[in-house]
Coordinates of C-alpha atoms in Angstrom, one line a residue:
X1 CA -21.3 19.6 6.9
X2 CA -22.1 22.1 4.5
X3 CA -19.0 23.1 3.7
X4 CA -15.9 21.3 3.6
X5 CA -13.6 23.2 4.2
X6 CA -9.7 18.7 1.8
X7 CA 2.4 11.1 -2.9
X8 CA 3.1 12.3 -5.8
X9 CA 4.1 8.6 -6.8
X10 CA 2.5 5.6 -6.6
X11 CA 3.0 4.6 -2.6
X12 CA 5.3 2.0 -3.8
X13 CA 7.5 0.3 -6.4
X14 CA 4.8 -2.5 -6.5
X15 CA 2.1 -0.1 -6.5
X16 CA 3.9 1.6 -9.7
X17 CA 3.8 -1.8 -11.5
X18 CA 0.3 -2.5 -10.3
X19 CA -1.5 0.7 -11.9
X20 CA -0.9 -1.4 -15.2
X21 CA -3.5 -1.2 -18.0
X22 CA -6.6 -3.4 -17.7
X23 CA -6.6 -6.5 -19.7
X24 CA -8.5 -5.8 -23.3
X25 CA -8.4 -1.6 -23.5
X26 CA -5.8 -2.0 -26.4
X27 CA -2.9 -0.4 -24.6
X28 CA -4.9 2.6 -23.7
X29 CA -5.3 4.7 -20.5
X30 CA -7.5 3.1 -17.6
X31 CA -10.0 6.1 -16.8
X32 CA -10.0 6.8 -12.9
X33 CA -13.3 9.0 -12.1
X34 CA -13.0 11.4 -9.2
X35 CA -16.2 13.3 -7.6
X36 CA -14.8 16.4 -6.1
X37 CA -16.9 18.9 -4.6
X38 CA -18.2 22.3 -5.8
X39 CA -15.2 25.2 -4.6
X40 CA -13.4 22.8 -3.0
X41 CA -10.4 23.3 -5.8
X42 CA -9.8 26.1 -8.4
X43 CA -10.3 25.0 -12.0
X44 CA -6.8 25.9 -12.5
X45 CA -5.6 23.5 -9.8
X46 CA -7.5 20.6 -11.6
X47 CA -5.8 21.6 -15.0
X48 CA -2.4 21.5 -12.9
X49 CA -2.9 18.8 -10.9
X50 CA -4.9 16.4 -13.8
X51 CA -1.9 17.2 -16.1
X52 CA 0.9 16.3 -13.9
X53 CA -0.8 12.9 -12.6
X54 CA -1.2 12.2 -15.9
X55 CA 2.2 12.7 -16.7
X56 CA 3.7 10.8 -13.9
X57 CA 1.0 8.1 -14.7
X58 CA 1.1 7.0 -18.7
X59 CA -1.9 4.4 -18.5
X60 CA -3.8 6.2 -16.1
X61 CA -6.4 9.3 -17.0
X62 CA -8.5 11.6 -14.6
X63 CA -12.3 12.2 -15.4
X64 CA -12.9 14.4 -12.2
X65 CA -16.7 15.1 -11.8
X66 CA -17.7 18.2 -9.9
X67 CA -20.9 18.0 -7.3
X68 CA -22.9 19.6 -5.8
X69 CA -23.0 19.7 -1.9
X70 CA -27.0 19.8 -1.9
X71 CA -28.4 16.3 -1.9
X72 CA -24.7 14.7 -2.3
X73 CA -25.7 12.1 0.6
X74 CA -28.1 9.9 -1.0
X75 CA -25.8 9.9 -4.2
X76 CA -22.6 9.0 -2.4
X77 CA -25.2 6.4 -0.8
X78 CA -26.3 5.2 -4.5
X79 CA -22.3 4.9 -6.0
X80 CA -21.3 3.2 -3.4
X81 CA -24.0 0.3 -3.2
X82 CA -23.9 0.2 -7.3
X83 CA -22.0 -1.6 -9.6
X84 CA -21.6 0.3 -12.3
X85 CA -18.8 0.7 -14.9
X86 CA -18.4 4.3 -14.5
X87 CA -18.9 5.2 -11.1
X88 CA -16.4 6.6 -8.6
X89 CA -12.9 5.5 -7.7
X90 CA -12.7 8.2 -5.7
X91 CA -14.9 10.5 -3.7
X92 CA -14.5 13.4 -1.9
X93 CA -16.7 13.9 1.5
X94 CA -17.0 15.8 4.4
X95 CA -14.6 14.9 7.3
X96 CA -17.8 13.7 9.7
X97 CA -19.5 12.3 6.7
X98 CA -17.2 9.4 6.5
X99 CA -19.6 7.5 9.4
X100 CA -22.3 7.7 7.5
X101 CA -20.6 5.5 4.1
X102 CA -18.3 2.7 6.2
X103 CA -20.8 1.0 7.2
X104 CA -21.5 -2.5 5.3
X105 CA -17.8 -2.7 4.6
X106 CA -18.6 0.0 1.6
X107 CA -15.3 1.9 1.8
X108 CA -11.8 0.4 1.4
X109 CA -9.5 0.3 3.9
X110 CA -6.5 2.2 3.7
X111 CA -4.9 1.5 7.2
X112 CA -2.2 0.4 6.0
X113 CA -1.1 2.8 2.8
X114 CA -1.8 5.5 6.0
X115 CA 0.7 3.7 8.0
X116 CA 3.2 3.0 5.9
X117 CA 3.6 5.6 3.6
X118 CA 1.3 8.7 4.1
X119 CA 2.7 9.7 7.9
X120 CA -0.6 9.2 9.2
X121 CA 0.7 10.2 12.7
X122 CA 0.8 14.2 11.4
X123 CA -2.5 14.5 10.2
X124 CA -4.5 17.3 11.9
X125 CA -7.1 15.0 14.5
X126 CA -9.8 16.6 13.1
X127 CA -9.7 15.0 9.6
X128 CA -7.8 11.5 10.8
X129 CA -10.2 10.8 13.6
X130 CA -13.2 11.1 11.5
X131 CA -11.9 9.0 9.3
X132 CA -11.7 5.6 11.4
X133 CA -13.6 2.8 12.3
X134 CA -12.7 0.6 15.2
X135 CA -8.8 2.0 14.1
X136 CA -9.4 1.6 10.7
X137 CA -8.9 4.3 8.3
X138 CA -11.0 5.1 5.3
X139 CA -10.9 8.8 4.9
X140 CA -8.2 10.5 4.3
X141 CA -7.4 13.7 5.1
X142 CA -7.5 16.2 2.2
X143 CA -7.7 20.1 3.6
X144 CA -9.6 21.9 6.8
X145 CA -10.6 25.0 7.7
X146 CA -11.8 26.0 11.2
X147 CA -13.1 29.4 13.4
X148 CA -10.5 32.4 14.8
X149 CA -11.0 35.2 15.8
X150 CA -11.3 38.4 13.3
X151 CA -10.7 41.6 14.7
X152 CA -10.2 45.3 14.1
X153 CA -6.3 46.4 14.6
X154 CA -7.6 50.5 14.6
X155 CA -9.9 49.8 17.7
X156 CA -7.2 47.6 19.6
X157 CA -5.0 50.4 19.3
X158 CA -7.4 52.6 20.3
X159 CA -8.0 50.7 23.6
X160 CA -4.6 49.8 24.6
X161 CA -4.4 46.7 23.3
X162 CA -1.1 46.0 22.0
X163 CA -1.1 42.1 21.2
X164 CA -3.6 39.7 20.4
X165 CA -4.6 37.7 23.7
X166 CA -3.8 34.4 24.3
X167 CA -5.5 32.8 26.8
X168 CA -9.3 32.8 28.2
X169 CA -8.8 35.5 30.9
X170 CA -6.7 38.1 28.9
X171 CA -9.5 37.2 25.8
X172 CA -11.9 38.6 28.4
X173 CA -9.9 41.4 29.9
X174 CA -9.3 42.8 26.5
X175 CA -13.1 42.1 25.4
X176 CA -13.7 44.3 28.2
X177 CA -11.4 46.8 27.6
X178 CA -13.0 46.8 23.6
X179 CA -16.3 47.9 25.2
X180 CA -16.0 51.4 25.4
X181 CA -17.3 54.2 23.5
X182 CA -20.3 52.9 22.0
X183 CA -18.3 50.2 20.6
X184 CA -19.1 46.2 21.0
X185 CA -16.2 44.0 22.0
X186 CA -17.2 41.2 20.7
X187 CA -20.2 39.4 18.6
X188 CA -21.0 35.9 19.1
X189 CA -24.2 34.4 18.9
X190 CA -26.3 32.9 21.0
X191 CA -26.3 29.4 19.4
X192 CA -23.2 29.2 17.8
X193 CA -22.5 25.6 19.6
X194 CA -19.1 24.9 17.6
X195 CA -17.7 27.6 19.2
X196 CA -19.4 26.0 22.6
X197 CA -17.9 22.3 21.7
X198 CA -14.4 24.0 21.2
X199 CA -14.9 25.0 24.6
X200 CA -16.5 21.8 26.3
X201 CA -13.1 19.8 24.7
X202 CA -10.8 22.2 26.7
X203 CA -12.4 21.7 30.0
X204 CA -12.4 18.0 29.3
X205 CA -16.2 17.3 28.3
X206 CA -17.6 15.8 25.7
X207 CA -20.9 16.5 23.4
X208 CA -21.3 12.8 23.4
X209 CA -19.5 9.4 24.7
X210 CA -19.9 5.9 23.8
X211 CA -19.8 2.9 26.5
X212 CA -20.5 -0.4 25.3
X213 CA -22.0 0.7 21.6
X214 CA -24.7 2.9 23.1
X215 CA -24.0 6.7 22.7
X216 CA -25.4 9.5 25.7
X217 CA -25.4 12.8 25.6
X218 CA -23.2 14.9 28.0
X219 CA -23.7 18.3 28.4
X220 CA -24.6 18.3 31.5
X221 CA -21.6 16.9 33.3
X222 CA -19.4 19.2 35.4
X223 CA -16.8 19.6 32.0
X224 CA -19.3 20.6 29.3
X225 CA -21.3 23.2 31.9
X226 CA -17.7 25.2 32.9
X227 CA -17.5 24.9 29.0
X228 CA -21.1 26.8 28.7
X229 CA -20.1 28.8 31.2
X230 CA -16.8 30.5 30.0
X231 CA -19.6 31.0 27.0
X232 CA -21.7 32.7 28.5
X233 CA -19.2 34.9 30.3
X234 CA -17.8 36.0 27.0
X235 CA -21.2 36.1 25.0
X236 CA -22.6 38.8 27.4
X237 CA -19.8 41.5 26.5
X238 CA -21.6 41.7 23.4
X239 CA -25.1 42.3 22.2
X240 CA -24.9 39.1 19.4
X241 CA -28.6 37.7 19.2
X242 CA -29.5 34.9 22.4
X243 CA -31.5 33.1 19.6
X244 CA -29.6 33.1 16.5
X245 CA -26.8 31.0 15.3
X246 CA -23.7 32.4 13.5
X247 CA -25.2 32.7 10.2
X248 CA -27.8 35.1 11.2
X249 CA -26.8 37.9 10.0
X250 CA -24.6 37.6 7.5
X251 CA -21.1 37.6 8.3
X252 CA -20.8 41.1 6.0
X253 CA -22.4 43.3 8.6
X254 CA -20.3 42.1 12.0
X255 CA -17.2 43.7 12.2
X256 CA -18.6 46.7 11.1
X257 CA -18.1 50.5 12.5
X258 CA -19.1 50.5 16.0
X259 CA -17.9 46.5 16.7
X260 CA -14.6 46.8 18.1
X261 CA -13.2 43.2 18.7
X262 CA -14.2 40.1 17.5
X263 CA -16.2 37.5 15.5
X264 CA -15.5 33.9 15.2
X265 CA -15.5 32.6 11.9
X266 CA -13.1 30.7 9.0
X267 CA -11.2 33.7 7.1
X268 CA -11.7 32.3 3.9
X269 CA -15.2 34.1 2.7
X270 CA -15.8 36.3 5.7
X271 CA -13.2 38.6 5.8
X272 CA -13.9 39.0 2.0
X273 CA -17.8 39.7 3.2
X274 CA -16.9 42.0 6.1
X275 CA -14.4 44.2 3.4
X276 CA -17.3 44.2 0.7
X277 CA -19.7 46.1 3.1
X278 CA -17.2 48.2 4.9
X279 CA -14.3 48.7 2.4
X280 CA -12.6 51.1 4.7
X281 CA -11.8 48.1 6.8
X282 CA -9.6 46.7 3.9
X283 CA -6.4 47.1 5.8
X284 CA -7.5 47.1 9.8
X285 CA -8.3 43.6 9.9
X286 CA -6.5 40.8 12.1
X287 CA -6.6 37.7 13.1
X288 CA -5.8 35.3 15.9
X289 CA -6.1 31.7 16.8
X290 CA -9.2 31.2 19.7
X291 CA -7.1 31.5 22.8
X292 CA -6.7 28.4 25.0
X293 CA -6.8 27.8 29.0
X294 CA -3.3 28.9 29.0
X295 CA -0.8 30.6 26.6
X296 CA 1.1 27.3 25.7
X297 CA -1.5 26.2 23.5
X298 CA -4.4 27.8 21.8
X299 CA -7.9 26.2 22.6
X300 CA -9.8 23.5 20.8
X301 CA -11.8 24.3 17.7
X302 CA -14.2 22.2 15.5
X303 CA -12.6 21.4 12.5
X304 CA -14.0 21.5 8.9
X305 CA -12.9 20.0 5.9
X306 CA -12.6 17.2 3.4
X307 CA -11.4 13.6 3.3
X308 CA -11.1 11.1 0.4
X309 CA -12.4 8.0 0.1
X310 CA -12.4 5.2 -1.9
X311 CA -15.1 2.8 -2.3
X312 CA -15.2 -1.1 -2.6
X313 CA -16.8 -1.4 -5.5
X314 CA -13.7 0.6 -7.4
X315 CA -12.6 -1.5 -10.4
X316 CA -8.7 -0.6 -10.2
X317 CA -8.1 -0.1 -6.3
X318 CA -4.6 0.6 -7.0
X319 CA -5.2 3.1 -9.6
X320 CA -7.9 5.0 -7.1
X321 CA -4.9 5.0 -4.3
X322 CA -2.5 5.9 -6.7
X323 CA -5.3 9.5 -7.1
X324 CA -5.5 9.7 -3.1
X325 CA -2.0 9.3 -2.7
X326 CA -1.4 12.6 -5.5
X327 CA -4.2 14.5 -3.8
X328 CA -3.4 14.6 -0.1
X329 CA 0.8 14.3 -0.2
X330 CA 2.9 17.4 0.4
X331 CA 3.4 18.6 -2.8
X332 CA -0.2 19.1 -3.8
X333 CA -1.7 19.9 -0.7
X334 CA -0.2 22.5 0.2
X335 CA -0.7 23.9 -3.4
X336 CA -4.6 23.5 -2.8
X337 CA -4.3 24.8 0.6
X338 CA -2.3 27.8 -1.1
X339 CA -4.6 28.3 -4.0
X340 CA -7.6 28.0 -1.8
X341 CA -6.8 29.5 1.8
X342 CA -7.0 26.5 3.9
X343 CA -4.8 24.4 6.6
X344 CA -3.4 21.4 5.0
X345 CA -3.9 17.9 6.0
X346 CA -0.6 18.0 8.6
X347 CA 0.7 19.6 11.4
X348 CA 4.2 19.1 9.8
X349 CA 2.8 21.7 6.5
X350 CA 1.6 24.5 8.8
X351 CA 4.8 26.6 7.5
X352 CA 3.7 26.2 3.8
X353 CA 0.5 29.0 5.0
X354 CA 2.8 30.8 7.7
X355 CA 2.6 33.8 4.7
X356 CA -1.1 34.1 5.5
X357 CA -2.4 35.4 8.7
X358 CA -5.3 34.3 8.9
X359 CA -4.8 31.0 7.2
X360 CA -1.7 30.3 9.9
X361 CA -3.8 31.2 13.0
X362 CA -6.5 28.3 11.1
X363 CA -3.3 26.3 11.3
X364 CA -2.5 27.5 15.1
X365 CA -6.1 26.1 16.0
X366 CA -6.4 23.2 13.8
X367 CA -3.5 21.3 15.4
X368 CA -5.6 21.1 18.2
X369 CA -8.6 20.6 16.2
X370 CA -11.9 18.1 16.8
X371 CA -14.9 16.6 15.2
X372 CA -18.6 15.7 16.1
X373 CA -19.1 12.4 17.8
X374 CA -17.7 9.4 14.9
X375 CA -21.9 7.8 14.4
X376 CA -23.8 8.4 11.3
X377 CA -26.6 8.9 13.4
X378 CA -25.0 12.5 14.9
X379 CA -26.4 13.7 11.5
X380 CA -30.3 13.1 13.3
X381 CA -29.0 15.5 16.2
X382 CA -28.0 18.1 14.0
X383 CA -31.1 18.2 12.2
X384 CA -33.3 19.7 14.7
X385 CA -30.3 20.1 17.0
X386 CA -31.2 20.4 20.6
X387 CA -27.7 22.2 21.6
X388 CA -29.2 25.2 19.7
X389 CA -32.4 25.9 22.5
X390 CA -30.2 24.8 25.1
X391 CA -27.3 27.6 24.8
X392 CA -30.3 30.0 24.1
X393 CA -31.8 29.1 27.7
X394 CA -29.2 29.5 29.5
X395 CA -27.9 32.8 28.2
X396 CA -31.7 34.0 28.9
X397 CA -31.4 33.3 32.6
X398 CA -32.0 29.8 32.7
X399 CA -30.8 27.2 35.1
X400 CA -28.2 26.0 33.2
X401 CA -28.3 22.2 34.4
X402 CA -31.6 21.6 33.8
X403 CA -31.3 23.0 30.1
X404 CA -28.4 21.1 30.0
X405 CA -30.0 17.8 31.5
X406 CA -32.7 18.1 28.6
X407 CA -30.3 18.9 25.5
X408 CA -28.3 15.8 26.6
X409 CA -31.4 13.7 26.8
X410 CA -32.6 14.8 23.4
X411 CA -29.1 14.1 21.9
X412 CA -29.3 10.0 24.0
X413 CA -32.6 9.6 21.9
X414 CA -31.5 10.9 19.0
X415 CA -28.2 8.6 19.2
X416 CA -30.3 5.2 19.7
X417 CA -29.9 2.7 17.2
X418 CA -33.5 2.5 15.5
X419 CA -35.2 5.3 17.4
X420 CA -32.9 8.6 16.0

């Protein structure tokens, strides 16, 4: 993922004693380094959060190295297979990077800090799951951010609509309803497939499934197709592009004058986008969670965001917890997820973003959140990913089992040990 969308004590009373100062530094701090990623936190944050680890932590200091997302891979790849002095003790990565870095025994395992003291069973799914491997956990959930719906209050008003809907069918009635008038109810592109796998997880399907270590793709069983379908149905109410993903165009020009209902995106930058082109809209927009099969529970999205690891080569393993343990506990995640507009790491710290309605219909969605199939080789199926022509065939006209017979195909091969 591009962009990823991430306690305050030692974990213990042995832990405390164990962040000692190394043998031979003369009584001095022991430096922890932390790679963070670029806009993940505020400078400010940093300066808060660096100053009051250090002040709860006397032999311990925090050299936090900012990266950039572009080419981070290979040099996540590098630290963690080097051994030197001042690499990494901590790292932050995308939530279905973590596949990619476990292998080899790389990462350290932190099942049972996430057991006993971090209330593992709260974290939103779509960090923790990422995270594991064969139930161990080595990334821990840091912050997410996932798609809602944006819409225009005026031009609900205008057509009668007096609450956001909540489930599939009203989501289509009131799309209806929105087209009217030369205006466009909704606008979804034509390959925006993590809307379509948020939709293939509520009908029970699957992108991918494992038997036996060997990974096939399932997008055309009877699940993922009803998913493609309710896509489709809702896709046609618009006039989004057939052959363009959600990038394309710019989220800016969407919700502009004559588009009455809907896009799906994270309200962190769009909204901010959508205002800068059409300032008139500063005070009209809204936002609701994607509606689910029925009302008691608002549908599966794909979930963004950041976990931490730490990897095995760390020279103080304690003192690199110690960091994670700061980072993703109550107190300063939900002063990131303030700061910065995102969900934080548990279901159990929704109410500390209830204040932001967009950021709480995030929340809404994320509890009920997913990720990509856990292999480091779903990274080949993005790359020249076959969901993309597939969802364009089918909204075309196309039969939609055969499209979806060849996508799934593409994605087995892709998926093969040695051959992806």
């Amino acid at each position: 993922m591009r962009r990823r969308l991430l306690a305050l004590v030692c974990a213990s009373a042995s832990l405390v004693s164990a962040c000692g100062v190394l043998p031979g530094n003369g009584g001095g701090r022991h430096t922890v380094t932390v790679w963070l990623m670029k806009n993940s936190a505020s400078q400010d944050f940093l300066d808060r959060f660096t100053e009051d680890f250090e002040r709860s932590h006397d032999d311990l200091r925090l050299d936090i190295r900012i990266q950039e997302w572009t080419g981070i891979g290979p040099k996540v790849q590098a630290a963690l297979s080097g051994k030197a002095a001042d690499g990494p003790d901590v790292i932050e990565v995308g939530n279905t990077q973590v596949a990619q870095y476990v292998q080899d025994g790389r990462l350290t395992n932190l099942t049972l800090e996430s057991m006993r003291d971090w209330h593992m069973q709260d974290w939103l799914p779509g960090l923790a799951e990422p995270g594991q491997d064969n139930s161990a956990q080595y990334g821990i959930p840091w912050y997410a951010a996932n798609r809602v719906v944006i819409y225009r209050k005026d031009l609900f008003e205008k057509a009668g609509i007096t609450t956001p809907p909540r489930t599939r069918d009203e989501w289509l009635a009131a799309t209806e309803k929105l087209n009217s008038g030369g205006n466009q109810g909704i606008y979804l592109a034509g390959q925006d497939w993590y809307t379509l796998s948020g939709f293939i997880w509520d009908e029970g399907g699957e992108l991918a499934k494992q038997s036996g270590g060997v990974w096939t793709g399932t997008l055309d069983t009877p699940a993922a197709l009803r998913g493609m379908d309710f896509y489709r149905r809702l896709q046609a109410l618009g006039d989004g592009p057939v052959g363009a993903d959600e990038e394309h165009p710019p989220a800016g020009g969407r919700v502009r004058r004559r588009e009455g209902g809907a896009d799906r995106g994270a309200p962190r930058g769009w909204p901010q986008a959508i205002i800068q082109k059409n300032p008139a809209l500063k005070d009209q927009l809204g936002f609701f969670p994607v509606p689910g099969k029925t009302a008691e529970r608002p549908g599966s999205v794909f979930t963004g965001g950041s976990d931490l690891i730490v990897p095995r080569n760390t020279d103080d393993r304690d003192a690199a917890v110690a960091v994670v343990a700061a980072l993703t506990g109550a107190k300063w995640d939900t002063e990131l997820a303030r700061t910065m507009n995102y969900v934080p790491n548990k279901t159990t710290l929704a109410s500390a973003v209830a204040d932001e309605e967009g950021v709480a219909a995030m929340a809404a969605g994320a509890a009920h959140g997913r990720a990509t199939p856990s292999t480091p080789l779903w990274a080949a199926v993005e790359a020249d990913n076959p969901i993309k022509p597939y969802m364009t065939k089918v909204l075309s006209g196309g039969d939609a089992q055969k499209a979806a017979r060849g996508a799934s195909q593409r994605i087995t091969e892709e998926l093969a040990p040695g051959l992806g």
